[in-house]
mmCIF file of C-alpha atoms in Angstrom:
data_model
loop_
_atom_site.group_PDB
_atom_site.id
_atom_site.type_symbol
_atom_site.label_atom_id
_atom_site.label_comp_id
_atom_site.label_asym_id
_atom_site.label_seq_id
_atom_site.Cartn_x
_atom_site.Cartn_y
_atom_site.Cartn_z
ATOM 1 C CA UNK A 244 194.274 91.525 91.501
ATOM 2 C CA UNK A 245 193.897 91.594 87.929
ATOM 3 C CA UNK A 246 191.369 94.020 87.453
ATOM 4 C CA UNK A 247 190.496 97.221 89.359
ATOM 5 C CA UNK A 248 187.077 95.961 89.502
ATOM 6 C CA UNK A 249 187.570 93.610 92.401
ATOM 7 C CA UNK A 250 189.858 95.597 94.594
ATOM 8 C CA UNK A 251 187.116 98.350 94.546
ATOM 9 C CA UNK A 252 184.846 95.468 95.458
ATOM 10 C CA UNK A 253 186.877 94.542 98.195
ATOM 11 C CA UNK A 254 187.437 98.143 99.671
ATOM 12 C CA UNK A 255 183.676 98.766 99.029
ATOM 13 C CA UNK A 256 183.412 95.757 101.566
ATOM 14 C CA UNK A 257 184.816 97.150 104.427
ATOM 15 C CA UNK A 258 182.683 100.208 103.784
ATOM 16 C CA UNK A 259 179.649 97.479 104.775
ATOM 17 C CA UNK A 260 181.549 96.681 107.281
ATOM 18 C CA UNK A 261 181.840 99.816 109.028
ATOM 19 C CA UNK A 262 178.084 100.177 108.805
ATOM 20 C CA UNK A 263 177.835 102.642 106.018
ATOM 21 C CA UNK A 264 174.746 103.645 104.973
ATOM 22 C CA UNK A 265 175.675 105.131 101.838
ATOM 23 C CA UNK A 266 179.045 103.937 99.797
ATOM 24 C CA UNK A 267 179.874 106.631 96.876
ATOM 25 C CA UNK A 268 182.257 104.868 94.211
ATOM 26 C CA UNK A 269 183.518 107.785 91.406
ATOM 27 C CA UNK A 270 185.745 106.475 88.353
ATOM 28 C CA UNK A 271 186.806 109.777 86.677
ATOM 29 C CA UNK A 272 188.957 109.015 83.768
ATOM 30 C CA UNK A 273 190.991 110.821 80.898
ATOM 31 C CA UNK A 274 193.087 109.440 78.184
ATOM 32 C CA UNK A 275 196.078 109.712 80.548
ATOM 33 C CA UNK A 276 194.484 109.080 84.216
ATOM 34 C CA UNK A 277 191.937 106.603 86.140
ATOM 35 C CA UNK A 278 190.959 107.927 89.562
ATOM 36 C CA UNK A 279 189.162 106.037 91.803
ATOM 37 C CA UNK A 280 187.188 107.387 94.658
ATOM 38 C CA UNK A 281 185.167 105.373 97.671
ATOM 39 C CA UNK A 282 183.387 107.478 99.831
ATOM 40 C CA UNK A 283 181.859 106.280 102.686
ATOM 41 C CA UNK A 284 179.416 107.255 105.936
ATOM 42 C CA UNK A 285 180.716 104.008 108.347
ATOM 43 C CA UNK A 286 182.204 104.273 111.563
ATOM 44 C CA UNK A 287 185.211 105.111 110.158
ATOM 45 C CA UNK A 288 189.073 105.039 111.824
ATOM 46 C CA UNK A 289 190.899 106.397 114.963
ATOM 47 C CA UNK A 290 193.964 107.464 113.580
ATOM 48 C CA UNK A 291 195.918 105.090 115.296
ATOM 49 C CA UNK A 292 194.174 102.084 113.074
ATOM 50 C CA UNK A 293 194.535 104.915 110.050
ATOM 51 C CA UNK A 294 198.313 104.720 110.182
ATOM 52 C CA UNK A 295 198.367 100.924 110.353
ATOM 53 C CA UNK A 296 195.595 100.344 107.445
ATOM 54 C CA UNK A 297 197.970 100.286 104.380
ATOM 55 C CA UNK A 298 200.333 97.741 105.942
ATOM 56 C CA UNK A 299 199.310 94.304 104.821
ATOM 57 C CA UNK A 300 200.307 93.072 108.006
ATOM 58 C CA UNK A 301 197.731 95.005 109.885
ATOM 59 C CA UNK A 302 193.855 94.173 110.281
ATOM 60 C CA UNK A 303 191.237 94.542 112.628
ATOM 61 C CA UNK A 304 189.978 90.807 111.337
ATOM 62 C CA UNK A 305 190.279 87.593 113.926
ATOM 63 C CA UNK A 306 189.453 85.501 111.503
ATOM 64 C CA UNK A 307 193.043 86.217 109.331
ATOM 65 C CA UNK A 308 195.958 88.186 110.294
ATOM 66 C CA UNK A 309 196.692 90.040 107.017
ATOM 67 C CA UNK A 310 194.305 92.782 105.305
ATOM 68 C CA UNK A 311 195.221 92.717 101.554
ATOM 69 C CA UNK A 312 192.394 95.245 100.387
ATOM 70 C CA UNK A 313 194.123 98.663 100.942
ATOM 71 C CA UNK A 314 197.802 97.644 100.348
ATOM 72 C CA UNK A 315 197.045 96.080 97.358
ATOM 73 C CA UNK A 316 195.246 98.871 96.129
ATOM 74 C CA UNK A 317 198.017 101.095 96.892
ATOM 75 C CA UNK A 318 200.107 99.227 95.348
ATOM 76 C CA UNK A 319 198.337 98.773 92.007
ATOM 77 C CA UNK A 320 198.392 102.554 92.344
ATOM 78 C CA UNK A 321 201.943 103.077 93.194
ATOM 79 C CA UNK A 322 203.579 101.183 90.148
ATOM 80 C CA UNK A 323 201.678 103.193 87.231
ATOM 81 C CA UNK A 324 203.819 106.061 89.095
ATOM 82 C CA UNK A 325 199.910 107.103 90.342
ATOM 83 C CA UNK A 326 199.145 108.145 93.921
ATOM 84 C CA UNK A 327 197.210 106.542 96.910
ATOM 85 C CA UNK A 328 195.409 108.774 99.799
ATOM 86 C CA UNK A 329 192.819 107.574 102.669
ATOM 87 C CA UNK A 330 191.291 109.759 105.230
ATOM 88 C CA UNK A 331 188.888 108.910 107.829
ATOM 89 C CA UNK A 332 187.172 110.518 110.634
ATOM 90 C CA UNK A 333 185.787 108.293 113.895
ATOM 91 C CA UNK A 334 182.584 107.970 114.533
ATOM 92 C CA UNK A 335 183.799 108.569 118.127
ATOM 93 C CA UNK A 336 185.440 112.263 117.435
ATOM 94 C CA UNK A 337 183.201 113.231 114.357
ATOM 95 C CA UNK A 338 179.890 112.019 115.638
ATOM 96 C CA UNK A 339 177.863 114.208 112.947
ATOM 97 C CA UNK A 340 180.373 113.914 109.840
ATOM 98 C CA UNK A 341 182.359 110.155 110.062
ATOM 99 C CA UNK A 342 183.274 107.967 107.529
ATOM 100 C CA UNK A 343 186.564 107.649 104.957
ATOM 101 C CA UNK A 344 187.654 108.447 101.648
ATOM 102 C CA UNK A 345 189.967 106.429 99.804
ATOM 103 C CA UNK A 346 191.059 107.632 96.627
ATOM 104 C CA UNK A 347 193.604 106.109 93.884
ATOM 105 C CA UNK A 348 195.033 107.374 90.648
ATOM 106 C CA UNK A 349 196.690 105.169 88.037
ATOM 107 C CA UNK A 350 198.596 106.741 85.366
ATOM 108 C CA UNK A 351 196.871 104.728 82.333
ATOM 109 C CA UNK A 352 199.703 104.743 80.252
ATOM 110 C CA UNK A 353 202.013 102.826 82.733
ATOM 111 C CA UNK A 354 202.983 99.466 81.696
ATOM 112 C CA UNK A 355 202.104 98.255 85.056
ATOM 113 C CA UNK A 356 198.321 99.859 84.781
ATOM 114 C CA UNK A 357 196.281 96.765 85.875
ATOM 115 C CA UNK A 358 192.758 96.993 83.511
ATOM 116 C CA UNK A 359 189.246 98.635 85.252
ATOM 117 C CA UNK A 360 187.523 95.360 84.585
ATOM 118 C CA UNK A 361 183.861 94.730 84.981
ATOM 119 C CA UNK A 362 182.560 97.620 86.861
ATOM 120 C CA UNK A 363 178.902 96.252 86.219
ATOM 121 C CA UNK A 364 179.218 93.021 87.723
ATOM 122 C CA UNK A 365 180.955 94.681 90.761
ATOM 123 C CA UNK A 366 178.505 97.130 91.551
ATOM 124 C CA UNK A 367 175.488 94.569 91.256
ATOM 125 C CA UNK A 368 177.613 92.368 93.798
ATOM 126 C CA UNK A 369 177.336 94.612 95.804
ATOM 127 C CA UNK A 370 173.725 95.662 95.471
ATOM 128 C CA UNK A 371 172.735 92.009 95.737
ATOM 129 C CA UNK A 372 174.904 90.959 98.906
ATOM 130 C CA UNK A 373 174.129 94.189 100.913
ATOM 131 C CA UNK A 374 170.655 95.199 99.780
ATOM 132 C CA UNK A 375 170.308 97.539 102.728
ATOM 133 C CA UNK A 376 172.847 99.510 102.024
ATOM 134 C CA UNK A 377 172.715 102.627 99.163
ATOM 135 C CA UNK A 378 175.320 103.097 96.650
ATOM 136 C CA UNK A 379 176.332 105.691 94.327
ATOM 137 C CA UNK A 380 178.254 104.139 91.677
ATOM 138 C CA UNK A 381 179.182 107.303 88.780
ATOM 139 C CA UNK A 382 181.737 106.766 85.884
ATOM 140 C CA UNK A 383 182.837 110.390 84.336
ATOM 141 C CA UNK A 384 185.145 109.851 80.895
ATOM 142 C CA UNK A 385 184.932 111.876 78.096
ATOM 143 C CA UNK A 386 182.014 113.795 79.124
ATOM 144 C CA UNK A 387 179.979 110.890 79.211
ATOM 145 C CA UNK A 388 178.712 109.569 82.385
ATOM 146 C CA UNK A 389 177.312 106.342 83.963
ATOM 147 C CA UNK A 390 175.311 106.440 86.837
ATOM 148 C CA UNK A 391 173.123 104.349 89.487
ATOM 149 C CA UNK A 392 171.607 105.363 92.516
ATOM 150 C CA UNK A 393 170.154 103.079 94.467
ATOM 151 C CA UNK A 394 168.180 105.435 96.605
ATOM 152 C CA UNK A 395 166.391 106.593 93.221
ATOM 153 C CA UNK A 396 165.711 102.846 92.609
ATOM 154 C CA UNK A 397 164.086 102.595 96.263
ATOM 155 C CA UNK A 398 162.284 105.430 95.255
ATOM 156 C CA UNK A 399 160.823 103.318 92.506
ATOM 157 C CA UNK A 400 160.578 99.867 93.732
ATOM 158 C CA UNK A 401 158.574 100.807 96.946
ATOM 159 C CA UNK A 402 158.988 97.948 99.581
ATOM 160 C CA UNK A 403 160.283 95.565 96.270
ATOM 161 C CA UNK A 404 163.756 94.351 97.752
ATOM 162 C CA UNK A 405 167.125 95.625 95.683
ATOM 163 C CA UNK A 406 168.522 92.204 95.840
ATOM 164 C CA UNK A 407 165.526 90.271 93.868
ATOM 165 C CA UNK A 408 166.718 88.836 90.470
ATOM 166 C CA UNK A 409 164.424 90.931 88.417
ATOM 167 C CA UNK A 410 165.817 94.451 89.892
ATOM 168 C CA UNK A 411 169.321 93.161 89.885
ATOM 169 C CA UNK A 412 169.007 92.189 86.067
ATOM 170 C CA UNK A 413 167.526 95.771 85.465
ATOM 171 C CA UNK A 414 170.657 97.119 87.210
ATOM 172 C CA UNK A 415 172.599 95.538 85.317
ATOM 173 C CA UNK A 416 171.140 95.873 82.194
ATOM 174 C CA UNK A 417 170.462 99.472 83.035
ATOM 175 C CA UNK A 418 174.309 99.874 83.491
ATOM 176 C CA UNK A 419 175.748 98.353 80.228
ATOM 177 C CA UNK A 420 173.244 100.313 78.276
ATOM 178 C CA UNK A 421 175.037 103.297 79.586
ATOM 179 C CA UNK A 422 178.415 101.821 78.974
ATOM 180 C CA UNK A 423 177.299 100.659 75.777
ATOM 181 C CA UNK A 424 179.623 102.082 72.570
ATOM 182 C CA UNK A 425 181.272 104.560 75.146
ATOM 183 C CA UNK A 426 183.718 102.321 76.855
ATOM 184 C CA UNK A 427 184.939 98.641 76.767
ATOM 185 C CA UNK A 428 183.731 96.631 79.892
#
């Protein structure tokens, strides 16, 4: 992928997937170093689909026999000499504490170190295609910080739905103000 952007986009996907109520996404980056974090409540993974997850080759999908998401994350990972790591615990075994964490660090000085992108237009995807579900989006660099919670927007909206054009333009707005003379989206 050519920005960082869209495969947290896509991994933040199968988060919804797994019926997470609440999808964390943390972006801490230095001068050197971009980690990402996505934290999720879903079902989460037995550890026999856990082993299989990073293989391209592998998906729990019918509708295509490859998932790209994970692997290709890994990958962008991987070739900045960075590091890749996913947990999970099943629903089934952890019925109190499930979910997965799937964390990737990019050494930012690589020549292979594949831009962040638009973080902004990623997390309002998201917001508008899965309004019922809360996200935590938080961007630490240079102690400066950009945050959204969506659960503190429901706690201002009332019954007004996340996804309507008006609150999705806030967002959004809200966001690059934030990002505004601190970093380049």
């Amino acid at each position: 992928m050519k920005e960082l952007s869209l495969n947290i986009l896509d991994v933040t996907e199968n988060s919804v997937k797994a019926e997470a109520t609440l999808v964390t996404i943390e972006i801490y980056e230095s001068e050197q170093s971009l980690k990402i974090s996505i934290i999720d409540d879903g079902y989460g993974m037995t550890e026999e689909i856990l082993k299989g997850v990073e293989n391209p080759f592998y998906t729990t999908r019918t509708t295509r026999k490859v998932g790209l998401g994970i692997p290709l994350l890994k990958m962008a990972a991987e070739m900045t000499d960075g590091t890749f790591k996913i947990t999970s615990k099943s629903k089934e075994q952890f019925p109190d504490s499930h979910g997965t964490v799937v964390t990737a660090v990019f050494n930012k000085n690589h020549l292979d170190f594949t831009p962040l992108g638009d973080t902004v237009s990623t997390v309002t995807t998201l917001i508008q295609g899965h309004p019922e579900t809360d996200f935590l989006f938080k961007h630490s660099f240079q102690d400066n910080e950009v945050l959204l919670d969506t659960r503190q927007m429901r706690e201002m909206l009332g019954e007004v739905p996340l996804n309507s054009y008006e609150v999705i333009k806030w967002a959004e707005e809200y966001m690059r103000e934030q990002y505004e003379g601190l970093y380049k989206i």
